[in-house]
PDB file of C-alpha atoms in Angstrom:
ATOM      1  CA  MET O  26     -73.446 316.748 -81.683  1.00  0.00           C
ATOM      2  CA  GLY O  27     -73.456 316.066 -77.948  1.00  0.00           C
ATOM      3  CA  THR O  28     -71.443 313.490 -76.029  1.00  0.00           C
ATOM      4  CA  LEU O  29     -72.800 311.599 -73.032  1.00  0.00           C
ATOM      5  CA  TYR O  30     -70.637 309.627 -70.614  1.00  0.00           C
ATOM      6  CA  LEU O  31     -72.845 307.214 -68.682  1.00  0.00           C
ATOM      7  CA  VAL O  32     -71.033 306.079 -65.519  1.00  0.00           C
ATOM      8  CA  ARG O  33     -71.873 303.236 -63.180  1.00  0.00           C
ATOM      9  CA  HIS O  34     -71.305 304.035 -59.511  1.00  0.00           C
ATOM     10  CA  GLY O  35     -68.279 302.675 -57.651  1.00  0.00           C
ATOM     11  CA  GLN O  36     -68.506 299.418 -55.743  1.00  0.00           C
ATOM     12  CA  ALA O  37     -71.231 299.544 -53.088  1.00  0.00           C
ATOM     13  CA  SER O  38     -71.145 297.921 -49.638  1.00  0.00           C
ATOM     14  CA  ALA O  39     -72.373 294.392 -50.318  1.00  0.00           C
ATOM     15  CA  PHE O  40     -73.802 292.542 -47.297  1.00  0.00           C
ATOM     16  CA  ASP O  41     -73.702 295.629 -45.079  1.00  0.00           C
ATOM     17  CA  ASP O  42     -76.934 296.701 -43.404  1.00  0.00           C
ATOM     18  CA  ASN O  43     -76.862 299.724 -45.705  1.00  0.00           C
ATOM     19  CA  TYR O  44     -75.939 298.636 -49.227  1.00  0.00           C
ATOM     20  CA  ASP O  45     -76.511 302.113 -50.638  1.00  0.00           C
ATOM     21  CA  ARG O  46     -73.092 303.524 -49.845  1.00  0.00           C
ATOM     22  CA  LEU O  47     -69.711 303.117 -51.454  1.00  0.00           C
ATOM     23  CA  SER O  48     -67.164 300.678 -50.132  1.00  0.00           C
ATOM     24  CA  THR O  49     -63.605 301.874 -49.583  1.00  0.00           C
ATOM     25  CA  LEU O  50     -62.740 300.355 -52.956  1.00  0.00           C
ATOM     26  CA  GLY O  51     -65.752 302.086 -54.539  1.00  0.00           C
ATOM     27  CA  GLU O  52     -64.489 305.452 -53.303  1.00  0.00           C
ATOM     28  CA  GLN O  53     -61.060 304.690 -54.760  1.00  0.00           C
ATOM     29  CA  GLN O  54     -62.596 303.745 -58.117  1.00  0.00           C
ATOM     30  CA  ALA O  55     -64.515 307.030 -58.230  1.00  0.00           C
ATOM     31  CA  ARG O  56     -61.445 309.075 -57.384  1.00  0.00           C
ATOM     32  CA  LEU O  57     -59.345 307.321 -60.032  1.00  0.00           C
ATOM     33  CA  LEU O  58     -62.032 308.023 -62.627  1.00  0.00           C
ATOM     34  CA  GLY O  59     -61.980 311.747 -61.891  1.00  0.00           C
ATOM     35  CA  GLU O  60     -58.182 311.803 -61.958  1.00  0.00           C
ATOM     36  CA  GLU O  61     -58.155 309.965 -65.304  1.00  0.00           C
ATOM     37  CA  TRP O  62     -60.556 312.436 -66.869  1.00  0.00           C
ATOM     38  CA  ARG O  63     -58.467 315.339 -65.578  1.00  0.00           C
ATOM     39  CA  ARG O  64     -55.267 313.728 -66.929  1.00  0.00           C
ATOM     40  CA  ARG O  65     -56.865 313.225 -70.361  1.00  0.00           C
ATOM     41  CA  GLY O  66     -58.166 316.783 -70.446  1.00  0.00           C
ATOM     42  CA  ILE O  67     -61.820 315.743 -70.771  1.00  0.00           C
ATOM     43  CA  GLU O  68     -63.916 318.848 -70.160  1.00  0.00           C
ATOM     44  CA  LEU O  69     -67.478 318.111 -69.059  1.00  0.00           C
ATOM     45  CA  HIS O  70     -70.035 320.907 -69.190  1.00  0.00           C
ATOM     46  CA  ARG O  71     -72.829 319.351 -67.131  1.00  0.00           C
ATOM     47  CA  ILE O  72     -72.968 316.523 -64.562  1.00  0.00           C
ATOM     48  CA  PHE O  73     -76.107 314.594 -63.631  1.00  0.00           C
ATOM     49  CA  THR O  74     -76.694 311.801 -61.160  1.00  0.00           C
ATOM     50  CA  GLY O  75     -79.405 309.406 -60.112  1.00  0.00           C
ATOM     51  CA  PRO O  76     -80.896 309.825 -56.603  1.00  0.00           C
ATOM     52  CA  ARG O  77     -79.157 306.953 -54.780  1.00  0.00           C
ATOM     53  CA  VAL O  78     -76.429 307.734 -52.261  1.00  0.00           C
ATOM     54  CA  ARG O  79     -73.926 305.520 -54.101  1.00  0.00           C
ATOM     55  CA  GLN O  80     -74.634 307.322 -57.379  1.00  0.00           C
ATOM     56  CA  GLN O  81     -74.356 310.812 -55.905  1.00  0.00           C
ATOM     57  CA  ARG O  82     -71.265 309.972 -53.859  1.00  0.00           C
ATOM     58  CA  THR O  83     -69.490 308.600 -56.934  1.00  0.00           C
ATOM     59  CA  ALA O  84     -70.266 311.849 -58.759  1.00  0.00           C
ATOM     60  CA  GLU O  85     -69.007 313.919 -55.827  1.00  0.00           C
ATOM     61  CA  ILE O  86     -65.708 312.047 -55.450  1.00  0.00           C
ATOM     62  CA  ALA O  87     -65.020 311.940 -59.184  1.00  0.00           C
ATOM     63  CA  GLY O  88     -65.987 315.584 -59.410  1.00  0.00           C
ATOM     64  CA  ASP O  89     -63.589 316.631 -56.657  1.00  0.00           C
ATOM     65  CA  ALA O  90     -60.752 314.655 -58.254  1.00  0.00           C
ATOM     66  CA  GLY O  91     -61.505 315.789 -61.788  1.00  0.00           C
ATOM     67  CA  GLY O  92     -62.620 319.373 -61.258  1.00  0.00           C
ATOM     68  CA  LEU O  93     -66.124 318.659 -62.568  1.00  0.00           C
ATOM     69  CA  PRO O  94     -69.253 320.825 -62.245  1.00  0.00           C
ATOM     70  CA  ALA O  95     -71.618 320.180 -59.325  1.00  0.00           C
ATOM     71  CA  PRO O  96     -74.049 317.343 -60.114  1.00  0.00           C
ATOM     72  CA  VAL O  97     -77.793 317.757 -60.681  1.00  0.00           C
ATOM     73  CA  VAL O  98     -80.044 314.913 -59.494  1.00  0.00           C
ATOM     74  CA  VAL O  99     -82.372 313.332 -62.073  1.00  0.00           C
ATOM     75  CA  PRO O 100     -84.705 310.873 -60.259  1.00  0.00           C
ATOM     76  CA  GLU O 101     -85.611 309.091 -63.507  1.00  0.00           C
ATOM     77  CA  LEU O 102     -82.048 307.724 -63.704  1.00  0.00           C
ATOM     78  CA  ASP O 103     -82.393 305.657 -60.549  1.00  0.00           C
ATOM     79  CA  GLU O 104     -81.649 301.923 -60.585  1.00  0.00           C
ATOM     80  CA  MET O 105     -84.453 299.427 -61.283  1.00  0.00           C
ATOM     81  CA  GLY O 106     -86.788 299.328 -58.281  1.00  0.00           C
ATOM     82  CA  VAL O 107     -86.807 295.603 -57.556  1.00  0.00           C
ATOM     83  CA  GLU O 108     -85.588 295.550 -53.939  1.00  0.00           C
ATOM     84  CA  PRO O 109     -88.972 294.487 -52.473  1.00  0.00           C
ATOM     85  CA  LEU O 110     -88.784 291.257 -54.483  1.00  0.00           C
ATOM     86  CA  PHE O 111     -85.760 290.221 -52.450  1.00  0.00           C
ATOM     87  CA  ARG O 112     -86.598 291.935 -49.180  1.00  0.00           C
ATOM     88  CA  GLU O 113     -90.222 290.838 -48.824  1.00  0.00           C
ATOM     89  CA  HIS O 114     -91.331 288.374 -51.500  1.00  0.00           C
ATOM     90  CA  LEU O 115     -88.704 285.647 -51.870  1.00  0.00           C
ATOM     91  CA  PRO O 116     -90.754 282.980 -50.014  1.00  0.00           C
ATOM     92  CA  ASP O 117     -93.650 283.501 -52.419  1.00  0.00           C
ATOM     93  CA  ILE O 118     -91.300 283.543 -55.418  1.00  0.00           C
ATOM     94  CA  PHE O 119     -89.725 280.260 -54.286  1.00  0.00           C
ATOM     95  CA  ALA O 120     -93.192 278.719 -53.884  1.00  0.00           C
ATOM     96  CA  ARG O 121     -94.235 279.772 -57.385  1.00  0.00           C
ATOM     97  CA  HIS O 122     -90.884 278.964 -59.013  1.00  0.00           C
ATOM     98  CA  PRO O 123     -89.391 275.942 -57.207  1.00  0.00           C
ATOM     99  CA  HIS O 124     -86.269 275.880 -59.376  1.00  0.00           C
ATOM    100  CA  LEU O 125     -85.154 279.053 -57.587  1.00  0.00           C
ATOM    101  CA  SER O 126     -85.281 277.402 -54.153  1.00  0.00           C
ATOM    102  CA  ALA O 127     -81.995 275.609 -54.765  1.00  0.00           C
ATOM    103  CA  LEU O 128     -80.328 278.947 -55.466  1.00  0.00           C
ATOM    104  CA  GLY O 129     -81.772 280.334 -52.245  1.00  0.00           C
ATOM    105  CA  ASP O 130     -80.537 277.310 -50.280  1.00  0.00           C
ATOM    106  CA  ALA O 131     -77.071 277.669 -51.804  1.00  0.00           C
ATOM    107  CA  LEU O 132     -76.963 281.311 -50.766  1.00  0.00           C
ATOM    108  CA  LEU O 133     -77.897 280.442 -47.171  1.00  0.00           C
ATOM    109  CA  ALA O 134     -75.198 277.763 -47.087  1.00  0.00           C
ATOM    110  CA  ALA O 135     -72.491 279.999 -48.600  1.00  0.00           C
ATOM    111  CA  ASP O 136     -69.283 280.318 -46.590  1.00  0.00           C
ATOM    112  CA  GLY O 137     -67.464 283.640 -46.851  1.00  0.00           C
ATOM    113  CA  ASP O 138     -68.247 286.908 -48.610  1.00  0.00           C
ATOM    114  CA  GLY O 139     -66.924 285.736 -51.980  1.00  0.00           C
ATOM    115  CA  GLU O 140     -69.130 282.659 -52.083  1.00  0.00           C
ATOM    116  CA  ARG O 141     -72.094 284.648 -50.766  1.00  0.00           C
ATOM    117  CA  ALA O 142     -71.599 287.287 -53.473  1.00  0.00           C
ATOM    118  CA  ARG O 143     -71.532 284.640 -56.202  1.00  0.00           C
ATOM    119  CA  GLY O 144     -74.592 282.914 -54.747  1.00  0.00           C
ATOM    120  CA  PHE O 145     -76.563 286.142 -54.546  1.00  0.00           C
ATOM    121  CA  ALA O 146     -75.550 287.094 -58.085  1.00  0.00           C
ATOM    122  CA  ARG O 147     -76.914 283.783 -59.404  1.00  0.00           C
ATOM    123  CA  LEU O 148     -80.193 284.214 -57.523  1.00  0.00           C
ATOM    124  CA  PHE O 149     -80.513 287.879 -58.481  1.00  0.00           C
ATOM    125  CA  GLU O 150     -80.011 287.174 -62.172  1.00  0.00           C
ATOM    126  CA  ALA O 151     -82.463 284.253 -62.150  1.00  0.00           C
ATOM    127  CA  VAL O 152     -85.193 286.328 -60.477  1.00  0.00           C
ATOM    128  CA  LEU O 153     -84.670 289.269 -62.830  1.00  0.00           C
ATOM    129  CA  GLN O 154     -84.900 287.010 -65.863  1.00  0.00           C
ATOM    130  CA  LEU O 155     -88.438 286.201 -64.709  1.00  0.00           C
ATOM    131  CA  TRP O 156     -89.091 289.837 -63.827  1.00  0.00           C
ATOM    132  CA  ILE O 157     -88.371 291.203 -67.301  1.00  0.00           C
ATOM    133  CA  ARG O 158     -90.866 288.686 -68.731  1.00  0.00           C
ATOM    134  CA  GLY O 159     -93.531 289.757 -66.229  1.00  0.00           C
ATOM    135  CA  GLU O 160     -93.508 286.351 -64.487  1.00  0.00           C
ATOM    136  CA  VAL O 161     -92.750 287.821 -61.057  1.00  0.00           C
ATOM    137  CA  ASN O 162     -94.240 291.030 -59.723  1.00  0.00           C
ATOM    138  CA  ALA O 163     -95.396 292.522 -56.450  1.00  0.00           C
ATOM    139  CA  SER O 164     -96.862 295.691 -55.018  1.00  0.00           C
ATOM    140  CA  GLY O 165     -94.345 298.502 -55.071  1.00  0.00           C
ATOM    141  CA  VAL O 166     -92.181 296.851 -57.743  1.00  0.00           C
ATOM    142  CA  GLU O 167     -92.031 298.571 -61.113  1.00  0.00           C
ATOM    143  CA  SER O 168     -92.170 296.377 -64.188  1.00  0.00           C
ATOM    144  CA  TRP O 169     -89.323 296.115 -66.667  1.00  0.00           C
ATOM    145  CA  LEU O 170     -91.306 298.188 -69.169  1.00  0.00           C
ATOM    146  CA  GLU O 171     -91.944 300.874 -66.532  1.00  0.00           C
ATOM    147  CA  PHE O 172     -88.260 300.921 -65.628  1.00  0.00           C
ATOM    148  CA  ARG O 173     -87.152 301.118 -69.258  1.00  0.00           C
ATOM    149  CA  GLY O 174     -89.594 303.938 -69.968  1.00  0.00           C
ATOM    150  CA  ARG O 175     -88.444 305.856 -66.895  1.00  0.00           C
ATOM    151  CA  VAL O 176     -84.792 305.627 -67.916  1.00  0.00           C
ATOM    152  CA  ARG O 177     -85.615 306.803 -71.437  1.00  0.00           C
ATOM    153  CA  ARG O 178     -87.402 309.828 -69.964  1.00  0.00           C
ATOM    154  CA  GLY O 179     -84.320 310.554 -67.871  1.00  0.00           C
ATOM    155  CA  LEU O 180     -82.063 310.291 -70.891  1.00  0.00           C
ATOM    156  CA  ALA O 181     -84.329 312.677 -72.783  1.00  0.00           C
ATOM    157  CA  ILE O 182     -84.056 315.177 -69.918  1.00  0.00           C
ATOM    158  CA  VAL O 183     -80.250 315.181 -69.831  1.00  0.00           C
ATOM    159  CA  ARG O 184     -79.962 315.214 -73.614  1.00  0.00           C
ATOM    160  CA  ALA O 185     -82.186 318.294 -73.770  1.00  0.00           C
ATOM    161  CA  GLU O 186     -80.130 319.984 -71.040  1.00  0.00           C
ATOM    162  CA  GLY O 187     -76.833 319.044 -72.678  1.00  0.00           C
ATOM    163  CA  ARG O 188     -77.635 319.603 -76.338  1.00  0.00           C
ATOM    164  CA  GLY O 189     -74.388 319.972 -78.299  1.00  0.00           C
ATOM    165  CA  ARG O 190     -72.260 319.661 -75.156  1.00  0.00           C
ATOM    166  CA  ARG O 191     -70.208 317.050 -73.310  1.00  0.00           C
ATOM    167  CA  ILE O 192     -72.076 315.720 -70.261  1.00  0.00           C
ATOM    168  CA  ALA O 193     -71.829 312.857 -67.768  1.00  0.00           C
ATOM    169  CA  VAL O 194     -74.447 310.925 -65.819  1.00  0.00           C
ATOM    170  CA  PHE O 195     -73.600 308.871 -62.724  1.00  0.00           C
ATOM    171  CA  THR O 196     -76.103 306.068 -62.317  1.00  0.00           C
ATOM    172  CA  SER O 197     -76.262 302.256 -61.998  1.00  0.00           C
ATOM    173  CA  ALA O 198     -75.877 299.174 -64.181  1.00  0.00           C
ATOM    174  CA  GLY O 199     -79.572 298.911 -65.073  1.00  0.00           C
ATOM    175  CA  PRO O 200     -79.870 302.382 -66.626  1.00  0.00           C
ATOM    176  CA  VAL O 201     -76.560 301.876 -68.445  1.00  0.00           C
ATOM    177  CA  ALA O 202     -77.911 298.669 -69.992  1.00  0.00           C
ATOM    178  CA  ALA O 203     -81.231 300.360 -70.839  1.00  0.00           C
ATOM    179  CA  ALA O 204     -79.345 303.139 -72.621  1.00  0.00           C
ATOM    180  CA  VAL O 205     -77.266 300.649 -74.602  1.00  0.00           C
ATOM    181  CA  GLN O 206     -80.482 298.828 -75.531  1.00  0.00           C
ATOM    182  CA  LEU O 207     -81.963 302.086 -76.811  1.00  0.00           C
ATOM    183  CA  ALA O 208     -78.863 302.882 -78.850  1.00  0.00           C
ATOM    184  CA  LEU O 209     -78.515 299.409 -80.375  1.00  0.00           C
ATOM    185  CA  GLY O 210     -82.145 298.294 -80.575  1.00  0.00           C
ATOM    186  CA  ALA O 211     -81.255 295.184 -78.536  1.00  0.00           C
ATOM    187  CA  ASP O 212     -83.885 292.857 -77.088  1.00  0.00           C
ATOM    188  CA  ASP O 213     -84.766 292.759 -73.384  1.00  0.00           C
ATOM    189  CA  ASP O 214     -82.826 289.579 -72.556  1.00  0.00           C
ATOM    190  CA  THR O 215     -79.690 291.044 -74.116  1.00  0.00           C
ATOM    191  CA  ALA O 216     -80.148 294.279 -72.179  1.00  0.00           C
ATOM    192  CA  LEU O 217     -80.454 292.395 -68.889  1.00  0.00           C
ATOM    193  CA  SER O 218     -77.375 290.333 -69.707  1.00  0.00           C
ATOM    194  CA  MET O 219     -75.399 293.544 -70.292  1.00  0.00           C
ATOM    195  CA  ALA O 220     -76.527 294.952 -66.938  1.00  0.00           C
ATOM    196  CA  PHE O 221     -74.766 292.126 -65.092  1.00  0.00           C
ATOM    197  CA  ARG O 222     -71.499 292.895 -66.893  1.00  0.00           C
ATOM    198  CA  VAL O 223     -71.203 296.621 -66.307  1.00  0.00           C
ATOM    199  CA  ARG O 224     -68.113 297.266 -64.184  1.00  0.00           C
ATOM    200  CA  ASN O 225     -68.133 299.562 -61.174  1.00  0.00           C
ATOM    201  CA  SER O 226     -67.059 303.121 -62.107  1.00  0.00           C
ATOM    202  CA  SER O 227     -66.946 302.207 -65.811  1.00  0.00           C
ATOM    203  CA  PHE O 228     -68.202 304.655 -68.399  1.00  0.00           C
ATOM    204  CA  SER O 229     -69.992 304.112 -71.686  1.00  0.00           C
ATOM    205  CA  GLN O 230     -69.913 306.873 -74.284  1.00  0.00           C
ATOM    206  CA  PHE O 231     -72.866 307.909 -76.448  1.00  0.00           C
ATOM    207  CA  LEU O 232     -73.288 310.506 -79.187  1.00  0.00           C
ATOM    208  CA  PHE O 233     -76.592 312.347 -79.508  1.00  0.00           C
ATOM    209  CA  SER O 234     -78.209 314.930 -81.739  1.00  0.00           C
ATOM    210  CA  GLY O 235     -81.928 315.358 -82.311  1.00  0.00           C
ATOM    211  CA  ASN O 236     -83.390 311.857 -82.503  1.00  0.00           C
ATOM    212  CA  ARG O 237     -79.970 310.280 -82.962  1.00  0.00           C
ATOM    213  CA  PHE O 238     -78.593 308.340 -79.980  1.00  0.00           C
ATOM    214  CA  SER O 239     -75.663 306.064 -80.767  1.00  0.00           C
ATOM    215  CA  LEU O 240     -73.145 304.040 -78.781  1.00  0.00           C
ATOM    216  CA  ALA O 241     -69.472 304.997 -79.183  1.00  0.00           C
ATOM    217  CA  SER O 242     -67.940 302.795 -76.449  1.00  0.00           C
ATOM    218  CA  PHE O 243     -69.105 300.454 -73.694  1.00  0.00           C
ATOM    219  CA  ASN O 244     -67.890 299.606 -70.178  1.00  0.00           C
ATOM    220  CA  GLU O 245     -64.529 301.411 -70.299  1.00  0.00           C
ATOM    221  CA  THR O 246     -62.220 301.350 -67.253  1.00  0.00           C
ATOM    222  CA  PRO O 247     -58.874 302.883 -68.332  1.00  0.00           C
ATOM    223  CA  HIS O 248     -58.528 304.340 -64.824  1.00  0.00           C
ATOM    224  CA  LEU O 249     -58.436 300.851 -63.260  1.00  0.00           C
ATOM    225  CA  ALA O 250     -54.991 299.735 -64.412  1.00  0.00           C
ATOM    226  CA  ASP O 251     -54.702 297.146 -61.621  1.00  0.00           C
ATOM    227  CA  ALA O 252     -56.995 294.152 -62.227  1.00  0.00           C
ATOM    228  CA  ALA O 253     -57.625 293.981 -58.473  1.00  0.00           C
ATOM    229  CA  LEU O 254     -59.530 297.270 -58.758  1.00  0.00           C
ATOM    230  CA  VAL O 255     -62.011 295.921 -61.320  1.00  0.00           C
ATOM    231  CA  THR O 256     -65.355 294.766 -59.865  1.00  0.00           C
ATOM    232  CA  VAL O 257     -68.876 294.174 -61.123  1.00  0.00           C
ATOM    233  CA  ARG O 258     -70.657 294.086 -57.730  1.00  0.00           C
TER     234      ARG O 258
END
């Protein structure tokens, strides 16, 4: 029986020109995770990571703090590839789905990073609810089914590499939710809802053997004892 710890990256740099890097808090979250695993004596035999900078950097910091093996990149465990929807296609989405325009207007009118973060989260979730149903799409944007299939291929890769061992994967909220969906047989709407609730640097534990893939715990953050350290975006 193998054990898989699926870790979401630490907090990224919201509203910076380059989102794909950890914030100072995100680096702290990653370090605390590694220290917690070292304190608890959790020995990990293999470490994998998705290809994003924030995923790899979380693995590196946690690995340094926890004495973990060097990570191996698995491209299939990247986050859902929906950025072009927000970077290039929002005007068209607003035209086709007028109810989203109010969310866009609220985001533009937001005052302060906290209000902007909440406004973007509402818009992001509303657009992705349409995306998983195939009601919004664009060139260069993978579908929900393509994303889900890609993550399952990635999970198959790491399970084959880590058969009978204790392994960890550093990735993002989307792949974590897709893995939980696979383990529980949840529907797509439930999986998407879980993705928005995965905490930064949290880990979810799975057991695997042959065709068995079961969830043992979800969204754990024992290393974040101070509530101020707990974030979801």
